[in-house]
Short mmCIF file of C-alpha atoms in Angstrom, two decimals:
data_model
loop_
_atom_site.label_atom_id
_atom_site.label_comp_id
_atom_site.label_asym_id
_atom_site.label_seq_id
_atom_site.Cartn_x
_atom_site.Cartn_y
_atom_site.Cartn_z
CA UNK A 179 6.21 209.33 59.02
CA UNK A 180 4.48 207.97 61.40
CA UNK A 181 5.64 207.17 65.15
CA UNK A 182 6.85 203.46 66.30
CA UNK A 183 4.08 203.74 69.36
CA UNK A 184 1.09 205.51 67.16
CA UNK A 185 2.15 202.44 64.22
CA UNK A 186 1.53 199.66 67.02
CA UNK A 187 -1.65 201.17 68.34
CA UNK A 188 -2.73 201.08 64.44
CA UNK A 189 -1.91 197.55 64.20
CA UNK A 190 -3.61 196.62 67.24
CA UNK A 191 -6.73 198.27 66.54
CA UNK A 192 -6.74 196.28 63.24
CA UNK A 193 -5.98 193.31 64.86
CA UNK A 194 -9.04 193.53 67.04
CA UNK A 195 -10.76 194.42 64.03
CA UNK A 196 -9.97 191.33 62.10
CA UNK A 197 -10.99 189.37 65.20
CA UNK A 198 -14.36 190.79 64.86
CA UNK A 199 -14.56 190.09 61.08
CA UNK A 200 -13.02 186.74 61.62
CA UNK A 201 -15.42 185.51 64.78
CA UNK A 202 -18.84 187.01 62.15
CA UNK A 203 -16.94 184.97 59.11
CA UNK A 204 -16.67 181.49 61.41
CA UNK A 205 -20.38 181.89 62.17
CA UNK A 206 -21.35 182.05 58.68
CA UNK A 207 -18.78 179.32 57.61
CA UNK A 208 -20.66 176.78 60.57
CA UNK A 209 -23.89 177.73 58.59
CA UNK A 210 -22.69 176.91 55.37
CA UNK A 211 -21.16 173.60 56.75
CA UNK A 212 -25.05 172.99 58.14
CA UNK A 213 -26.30 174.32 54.94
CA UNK A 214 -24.55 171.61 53.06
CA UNK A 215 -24.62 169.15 55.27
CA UNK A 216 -29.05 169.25 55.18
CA UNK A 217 -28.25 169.36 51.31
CA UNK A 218 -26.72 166.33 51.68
CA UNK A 219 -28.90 164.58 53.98
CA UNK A 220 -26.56 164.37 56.79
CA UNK A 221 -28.90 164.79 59.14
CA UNK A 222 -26.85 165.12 62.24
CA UNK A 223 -23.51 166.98 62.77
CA UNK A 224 -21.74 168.41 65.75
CA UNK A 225 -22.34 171.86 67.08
CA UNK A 226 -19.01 172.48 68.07
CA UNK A 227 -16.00 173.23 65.27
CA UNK A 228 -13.54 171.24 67.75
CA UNK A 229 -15.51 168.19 67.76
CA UNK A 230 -15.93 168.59 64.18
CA UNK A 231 -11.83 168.99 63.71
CA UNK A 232 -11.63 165.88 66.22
CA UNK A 233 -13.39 163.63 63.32
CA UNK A 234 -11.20 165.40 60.93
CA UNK A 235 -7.99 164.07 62.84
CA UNK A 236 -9.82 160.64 63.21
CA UNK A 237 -10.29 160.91 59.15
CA UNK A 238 -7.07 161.50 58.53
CA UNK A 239 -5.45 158.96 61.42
CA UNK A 240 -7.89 155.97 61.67
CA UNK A 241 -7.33 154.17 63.68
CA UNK A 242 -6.20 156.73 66.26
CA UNK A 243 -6.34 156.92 70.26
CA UNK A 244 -7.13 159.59 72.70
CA UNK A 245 -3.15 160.25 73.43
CA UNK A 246 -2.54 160.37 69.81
CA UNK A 247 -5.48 163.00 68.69
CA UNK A 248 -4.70 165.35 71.73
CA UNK A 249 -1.28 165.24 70.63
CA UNK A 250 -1.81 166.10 66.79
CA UNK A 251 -4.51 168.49 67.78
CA UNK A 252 -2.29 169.70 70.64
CA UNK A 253 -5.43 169.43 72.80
CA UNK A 254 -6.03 168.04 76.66
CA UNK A 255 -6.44 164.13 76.76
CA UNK A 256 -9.49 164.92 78.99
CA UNK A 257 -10.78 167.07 76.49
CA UNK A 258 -10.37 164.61 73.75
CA UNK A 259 -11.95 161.91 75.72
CA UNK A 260 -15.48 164.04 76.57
CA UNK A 261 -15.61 164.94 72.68
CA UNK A 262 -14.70 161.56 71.54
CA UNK A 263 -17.40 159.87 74.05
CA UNK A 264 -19.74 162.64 73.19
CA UNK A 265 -18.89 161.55 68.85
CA UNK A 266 -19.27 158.01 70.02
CA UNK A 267 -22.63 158.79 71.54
CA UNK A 268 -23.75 160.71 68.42
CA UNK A 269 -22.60 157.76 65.57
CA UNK A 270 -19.95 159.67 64.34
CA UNK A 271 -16.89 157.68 65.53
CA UNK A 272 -16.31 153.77 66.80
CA UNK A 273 -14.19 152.27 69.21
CA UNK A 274 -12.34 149.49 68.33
CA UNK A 275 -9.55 147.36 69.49
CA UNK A 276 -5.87 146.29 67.70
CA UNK A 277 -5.29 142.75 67.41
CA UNK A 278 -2.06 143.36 69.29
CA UNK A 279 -3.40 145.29 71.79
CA UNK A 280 -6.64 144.54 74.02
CA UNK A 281 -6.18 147.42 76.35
CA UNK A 282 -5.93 150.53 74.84
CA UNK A 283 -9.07 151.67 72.36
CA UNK A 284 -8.76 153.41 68.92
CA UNK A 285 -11.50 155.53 66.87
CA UNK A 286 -12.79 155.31 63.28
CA UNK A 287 -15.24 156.86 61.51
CA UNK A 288 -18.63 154.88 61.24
CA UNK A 289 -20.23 155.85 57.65
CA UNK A 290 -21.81 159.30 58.80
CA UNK A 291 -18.59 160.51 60.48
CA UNK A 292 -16.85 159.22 57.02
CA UNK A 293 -19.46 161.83 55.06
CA UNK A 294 -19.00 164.57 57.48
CA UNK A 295 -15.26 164.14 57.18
CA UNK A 296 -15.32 163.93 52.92
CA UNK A 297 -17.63 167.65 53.29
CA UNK A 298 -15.23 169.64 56.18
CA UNK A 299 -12.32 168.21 53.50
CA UNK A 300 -13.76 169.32 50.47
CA UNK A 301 -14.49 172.74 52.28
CA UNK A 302 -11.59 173.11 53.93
CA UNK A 303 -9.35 172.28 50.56
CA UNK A 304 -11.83 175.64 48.86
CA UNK A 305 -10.82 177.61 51.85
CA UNK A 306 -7.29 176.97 51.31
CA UNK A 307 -7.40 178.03 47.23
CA UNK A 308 -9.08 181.21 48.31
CA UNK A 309 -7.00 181.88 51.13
CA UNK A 310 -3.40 181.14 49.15
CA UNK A 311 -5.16 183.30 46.34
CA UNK A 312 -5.69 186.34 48.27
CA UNK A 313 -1.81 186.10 49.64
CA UNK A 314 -0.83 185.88 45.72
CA UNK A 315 -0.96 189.93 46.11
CA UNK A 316 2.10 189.77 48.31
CA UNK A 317 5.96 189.29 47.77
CA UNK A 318 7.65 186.61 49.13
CA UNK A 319 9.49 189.28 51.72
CA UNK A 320 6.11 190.33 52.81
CA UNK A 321 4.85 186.42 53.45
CA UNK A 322 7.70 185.78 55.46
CA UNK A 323 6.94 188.56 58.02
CA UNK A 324 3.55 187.58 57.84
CA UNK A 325 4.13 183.90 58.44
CA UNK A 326 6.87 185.05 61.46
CA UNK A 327 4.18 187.48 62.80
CA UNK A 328 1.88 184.42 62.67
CA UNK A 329 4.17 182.10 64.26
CA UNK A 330 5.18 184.67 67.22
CA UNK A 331 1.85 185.83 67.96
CA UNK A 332 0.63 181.95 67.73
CA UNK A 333 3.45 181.37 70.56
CA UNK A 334 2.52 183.84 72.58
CA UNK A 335 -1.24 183.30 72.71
CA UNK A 336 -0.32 179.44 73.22
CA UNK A 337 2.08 180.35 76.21
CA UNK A 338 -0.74 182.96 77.96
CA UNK A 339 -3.11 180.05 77.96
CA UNK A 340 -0.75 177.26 79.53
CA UNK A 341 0.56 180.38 82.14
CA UNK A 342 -3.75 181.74 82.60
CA UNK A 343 -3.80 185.06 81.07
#
């Protein structure tokens, strides 16, 4: 059997592992999204996965303000603001104004932030299926600790960047 200390070491060196393998498997996923968005004749998309999240929450939200998205994406408001002026300044997203409310702006998806929304959902949604398939091979026991694991690592990542690691 093997020791508590030579078991965590194990772990750890797989977790850095599956960082590696994760980081290589985003890079190809950000092709594929360019892949299919050329396929599609989107011509333009963002660069950045956050920005493309960002019109994700505005999909899903519209209308939705800078407080609001930072919130759900639990995000800076200054960094929501630089990618929602930089979406703005690309065609993906529009400001608008509530009736009610002259002072604060909202965003919405102009028609080539709606098509880049409908692809990242339709790939996201295959992502999921795969992902929820591959965990079928576990009990439920075993997808508790994972999902606990998950949640306390999450938590602890989260606090080391609020604290500066």
């Amino acid at each position: 059997m093997e020791s508590a200390d030579r078991l965590k070491q194990l772990l750890h060196d797989q977790y850095i592992r599956f960082l590696h393998v994760h980081e290589a498997y985003m890079d190809i996923e950000i092709e594929q999204l360019l892949d299919i968005a050329e396929r599609r004749a989107i011509t333009r998309l963002p660069r950045n996965i956050t920005a493309i999240h960002v019109i994700d929450c505005i999909g899903r939200n519209e209308p939705i303000n800078s407080t609001a998205i930072a919130e759900v994406m639990d995000l800076s408001k200054a960094s929501i603001t630089k990618i929602g002026s930089k979406l703005l300044e690309e065609g993906f997203v529009e400001r608008t104004q509530m009736n009610d409310n002259k002072k604060e702006s909202y965003f919405r998806l102009t028609p080539q932030g709606k098509q880049l929304f409908d692809l990242h959902t339709q790939l996201h949604h295959v992502e999921a299926e795969r992902f929820c398939g591959f965990l079928d091979k576990y009990t439920d026991g075993e997808l508790k600790v994972i999902r606990n694991f998950l949640q306390d690592y999450s938590m602890e990542l989260e606090r080391k960047l609020t604290e500066g690691v």
